[in-house]
Amino acid sequence: MASRLYNRYPREARLLHKPEFDRVYRNGRRRTSRQFIVFSIPNGLQRSRFGMSIGRALGGAVMRNRIRRRLREILRQHRQEISSGWDIILHPRGSVATAEFRALTEELLGLLRGALIHAPAPAAPSGASPATS
């Protein structure tokens, strides 16, 4: 049971509210690949947080939930490899639901590395917390 809790995708590692998403879309950087669009912005925190936007065009609820589960699993397995201090939104494209898991993992991690390496380093928050603005 303890190992299962350790491997969870914790709530504090997720973007949950519309203002958080809006801030990333409005001020963040956009990177694209064949299967993903990734928006990222420094958050001034000691951890990175992730959000997902999976549109109805990708399929019904069952398919969209499958996509969410696959992406959460990739993030959960590789969270130690992802730089701290970022808010990141993932937009999967159509082929994500049926793509081979290993190929999907490699593409997403490569895109995240590129998005975070080529972006300016996260700055310490000045004044109000960016998570609430």
PDB file of C-alpha atoms in Angstrom:
ATOM      1  CA  MET A   1       0.000   0.000   0.000  1.00  0.00           C
ATOM      2  CA  ALA A   2       2.798   2.443   0.855  1.00  0.00           C
ATOM      3  CA  SER A   3       4.450   1.937  -2.542  1.00  0.00           C
ATOM      4  CA  ARG A   4       1.130   2.594  -4.249  1.00  0.00           C
ATOM      5  CA  LEU A   5       0.719   5.903  -2.421  1.00  0.00           C
ATOM      6  CA  TYR A   6       4.297   6.883  -3.248  1.00  0.00           C
ATOM      7  CA  ASN A   7       3.640   6.402  -6.947  1.00  0.00           C
ATOM      8  CA  ARG A   8       0.419   8.391  -7.073  1.00  0.00           C
ATOM      9  CA  TYR A   9      -0.043  11.406  -9.297  1.00  0.00           C
ATOM     10  CA  PRO A  10      -0.698  13.831  -6.414  1.00  0.00           C
ATOM     11  CA  ARG A  11      -3.261  16.615  -6.469  1.00  0.00           C
ATOM     12  CA  GLU A  12      -0.605  19.278  -5.818  1.00  0.00           C
ATOM     13  CA  ALA A  13       1.100  18.195  -9.056  1.00  0.00           C
ATOM     14  CA  ARG A  14      -1.975  19.053 -11.136  1.00  0.00           C
ATOM     15  CA  LEU A  15      -3.417  22.219 -12.602  1.00  0.00           C
ATOM     16  CA  LEU A  16      -7.061  22.144 -11.598  1.00  0.00           C
ATOM     17  CA  HIS A  17      -8.660  25.562 -12.030  1.00  0.00           C
ATOM     18  CA  LYS A  18      -9.530  27.667 -15.065  1.00  0.00           C
ATOM     19  CA  PRO A  19      -7.424  30.700 -13.973  1.00  0.00           C
ATOM     20  CA  GLU A  20      -4.352  28.438 -13.783  1.00  0.00           C
ATOM     21  CA  PHE A  21      -4.981  27.161 -17.308  1.00  0.00           C
ATOM     22  CA  ASP A  22      -5.705  30.678 -18.596  1.00  0.00           C
ATOM     23  CA  ARG A  23      -2.400  31.991 -17.196  1.00  0.00           C
ATOM     24  CA  VAL A  24      -0.431  29.244 -18.966  1.00  0.00           C
ATOM     25  CA  TYR A  25      -2.273  29.766 -22.261  1.00  0.00           C
ATOM     26  CA  ARG A  26      -1.962  33.563 -22.101  1.00  0.00           C
ATOM     27  CA  ASN A  27       1.671  33.873 -20.978  1.00  0.00           C
ATOM     28  CA  GLY A  28       3.241  30.490 -21.677  1.00  0.00           C
ATOM     29  CA  ARG A  29       5.337  29.078 -24.489  1.00  0.00           C
ATOM     30  CA  ARG A  30       3.945  26.610 -27.012  1.00  0.00           C
ATOM     31  CA  ARG A  31       5.807  23.580 -28.399  1.00  0.00           C
ATOM     32  CA  THR A  32       4.358  21.048 -30.825  1.00  0.00           C
ATOM     33  CA  SER A  33       5.085  17.547 -32.021  1.00  0.00           C
ATOM     34  CA  ARG A  34       3.246  14.991 -34.099  1.00  0.00           C
ATOM     35  CA  GLN A  35       1.091  13.837 -31.192  1.00  0.00           C
ATOM     36  CA  PHE A  36       1.140  16.736 -28.698  1.00  0.00           C
ATOM     37  CA  ILE A  37       0.932  20.453 -28.148  1.00  0.00           C
ATOM     38  CA  VAL A  38       2.603  21.520 -24.886  1.00  0.00           C
ATOM     39  CA  PHE A  39       2.177  24.903 -23.194  1.00  0.00           C
ATOM     40  CA  SER A  40       4.625  25.767 -20.401  1.00  0.00           C
ATOM     41  CA  ILE A  41       5.384  28.659 -18.076  1.00  0.00           C
ATOM     42  CA  PRO A  42       7.544  29.009 -14.941  1.00  0.00           C
ATOM     43  CA  ASN A  43       5.429  28.784 -11.777  1.00  0.00           C
ATOM     44  CA  GLY A  44       7.899  29.840  -9.069  1.00  0.00           C
ATOM     45  CA  LEU A  45       7.181  26.690  -7.047  1.00  0.00           C
ATOM     46  CA  GLN A  46       9.435  23.823  -5.983  1.00  0.00           C
ATOM     47  CA  ARG A  47       7.455  21.403  -8.168  1.00  0.00           C
ATOM     48  CA  SER A  48       6.026  21.247 -11.644  1.00  0.00           C
ATOM     49  CA  ARG A  49       2.276  20.985 -12.137  1.00  0.00           C
ATOM     50  CA  PHE A  50       0.473  19.446 -15.091  1.00  0.00           C
ATOM     51  CA  GLY A  51      -2.888  19.946 -16.709  1.00  0.00           C
ATOM     52  CA  MET A  52      -4.500  18.197 -19.641  1.00  0.00           C
ATOM     53  CA  SER A  53      -6.975  19.472 -22.168  1.00  0.00           C
ATOM     54  CA  ILE A  54      -8.519  16.622 -24.111  1.00  0.00           C
ATOM     55  CA  GLY A  55     -11.170  17.796 -26.551  1.00  0.00           C
ATOM     56  CA  ARG A  56     -14.236  15.912 -27.694  1.00  0.00           C
ATOM     57  CA  ALA A  57     -12.775  15.647 -31.176  1.00  0.00           C
ATOM     58  CA  LEU A  58     -10.510  12.887 -29.816  1.00  0.00           C
ATOM     59  CA  GLY A  59     -13.464  10.612 -29.137  1.00  0.00           C
ATOM     60  CA  GLY A  60     -16.113   9.749 -26.621  1.00  0.00           C
ATOM     61  CA  ALA A  61     -15.691   9.812 -22.866  1.00  0.00           C
ATOM     62  CA  VAL A  62     -14.196   6.319 -22.745  1.00  0.00           C
ATOM     63  CA  MET A  63     -11.514   7.229 -25.292  1.00  0.00           C
ATOM     64  CA  ARG A  64     -10.730  10.581 -23.652  1.00  0.00           C
ATOM     65  CA  ASN A  65     -10.403   8.902 -20.251  1.00  0.00           C
ATOM     66  CA  ARG A  66      -8.063   6.308 -21.738  1.00  0.00           C
ATOM     67  CA  ILE A  67      -5.892   9.118 -23.110  1.00  0.00           C
ATOM     68  CA  ARG A  68      -5.852  10.811 -19.679  1.00  0.00           C
ATOM     69  CA  ARG A  69      -4.830   7.585 -17.960  1.00  0.00           C
ATOM     70  CA  ARG A  70      -2.006   6.984 -20.437  1.00  0.00           C
ATOM     71  CA  LEU A  71      -0.638  10.517 -20.060  1.00  0.00           C
ATOM     72  CA  ARG A  72      -0.905  10.462 -16.265  1.00  0.00           C
ATOM     73  CA  GLU A  73       0.994   7.186 -16.202  1.00  0.00           C
ATOM     74  CA  ILE A  74       3.809   8.632 -18.313  1.00  0.00           C
ATOM     75  CA  LEU A  75       4.044  11.659 -16.022  1.00  0.00           C
ATOM     76  CA  ARG A  76       3.886   9.502 -12.899  1.00  0.00           C
ATOM     77  CA  GLN A  77       6.634   7.157 -14.081  1.00  0.00           C
ATOM     78  CA  HIS A  78       8.948   9.952 -15.211  1.00  0.00           C
ATOM     79  CA  ARG A  79       8.203  12.822 -12.836  1.00  0.00           C
ATOM     80  CA  GLN A  80      11.753  12.730 -11.414  1.00  0.00           C
ATOM     81  CA  GLU A  81      13.130  13.418 -14.907  1.00  0.00           C
ATOM     82  CA  ILE A  82      10.986  16.519 -15.430  1.00  0.00           C
ATOM     83  CA  SER A  83      12.370  19.865 -14.264  1.00  0.00           C
ATOM     84  CA  SER A  84      10.765  21.509 -11.236  1.00  0.00           C
ATOM     85  CA  GLY A  85       9.167  24.931 -11.285  1.00  0.00           C
ATOM     86  CA  TRP A  86       6.870  24.724 -14.326  1.00  0.00           C
ATOM     87  CA  ASP A  87       3.158  24.741 -15.070  1.00  0.00           C
ATOM     88  CA  ILE A  88       2.598  22.552 -18.121  1.00  0.00           C
ATOM     89  CA  ILE A  89      -0.556  21.841 -20.132  1.00  0.00           C
ATOM     90  CA  LEU A  90      -0.702  18.865 -22.479  1.00  0.00           C
ATOM     91  CA  HIS A  91      -2.937  18.842 -25.559  1.00  0.00           C
ATOM     92  CA  PRO A  92      -2.866  15.387 -27.130  1.00  0.00           C
ATOM     93  CA  ARG A  93      -3.672  14.952 -30.802  1.00  0.00           C
ATOM     94  CA  GLY A  94      -5.779  12.212 -32.369  1.00  0.00           C
ATOM     95  CA  SER A  95      -3.316   9.344 -32.594  1.00  0.00           C
ATOM     96  CA  VAL A  96      -2.429   9.351 -28.871  1.00  0.00           C
ATOM     97  CA  ALA A  97      -5.163   6.865 -27.952  1.00  0.00           C
ATOM     98  CA  THR A  98      -3.829   4.151 -30.235  1.00  0.00           C
ATOM     99  CA  ALA A  99      -0.110   4.951 -30.320  1.00  0.00           C
ATOM    100  CA  GLU A 100       2.347   2.483 -28.862  1.00  0.00           C
ATOM    101  CA  PHE A 101       2.961   3.415 -25.211  1.00  0.00           C
ATOM    102  CA  ARG A 102       6.750   3.406 -25.497  1.00  0.00           C
ATOM    103  CA  ALA A 103       6.732   5.672 -28.563  1.00  0.00           C
ATOM    104  CA  LEU A 104       4.249   7.968 -26.851  1.00  0.00           C
ATOM    105  CA  THR A 105       6.478   8.158 -23.768  1.00  0.00           C
ATOM    106  CA  GLU A 106       9.582   8.988 -25.803  1.00  0.00           C
ATOM    107  CA  GLU A 107       7.814  11.674 -27.806  1.00  0.00           C
ATOM    108  CA  LEU A 108       6.248  13.350 -24.772  1.00  0.00           C
ATOM    109  CA  LEU A 109       9.458  13.299 -22.717  1.00  0.00           C
ATOM    110  CA  GLY A 110      11.446  14.648 -25.657  1.00  0.00           C
ATOM    111  CA  LEU A 111       8.937  17.437 -26.157  1.00  0.00           C
ATOM    112  CA  LEU A 112       8.951  18.299 -22.446  1.00  0.00           C
ATOM    113  CA  ARG A 113      12.749  18.356 -22.355  1.00  0.00           C
ATOM    114  CA  GLY A 114      12.793  20.674 -25.356  1.00  0.00           C
ATOM    115  CA  ALA A 115      10.091  22.935 -23.940  1.00  0.00           C
ATOM    116  CA  LEU A 116      11.804  23.274 -20.569  1.00  0.00           C
ATOM    117  CA  ILE A 117      15.397  23.436 -21.813  1.00  0.00           C
ATOM    118  CA  HIS A 118      14.769  26.164 -24.398  1.00  0.00           C
ATOM    119  CA  ALA A 119      12.584  28.265 -22.128  1.00  0.00           C
ATOM    120  CA  PRO A 120      14.058  30.745 -19.647  1.00  0.00           C
ATOM    121  CA  ALA A 121      14.794  29.351 -16.192  1.00  0.00           C
ATOM    122  CA  PRO A 122      11.958  29.685 -13.664  1.00  0.00           C
ATOM    123  CA  ALA A 123      12.228  32.851 -11.620  1.00  0.00           C
ATOM    124  CA  ALA A 124      11.386  33.157  -7.950  1.00  0.00           C
ATOM    125  CA  PRO A 125       7.914  34.613  -7.429  1.00  0.00           C
ATOM    126  CA  SER A 126       7.767  38.336  -6.751  1.00  0.00           C
ATOM    127  CA  GLY A 127       4.827  39.436  -4.658  1.00  0.00           C
ATOM    128  CA  ALA A 128       1.673  37.410  -5.225  1.00  0.00           C
ATOM    129  CA  SER A 129       1.862  33.710  -5.882  1.00  0.00           C
ATOM    130  CA  PRO A 130       1.591  32.957  -9.630  1.00  0.00           C
ATOM    131  CA  ALA A 131      -0.589  29.969  -8.835  1.00  0.00           C
ATOM    132  CA  THR A 132      -3.371  32.278  -7.654  1.00  0.00           C
ATOM    133  CA  SER A 133      -3.072  35.146 -10.116  1.00  0.00           C
TER     134      SER A 133
END
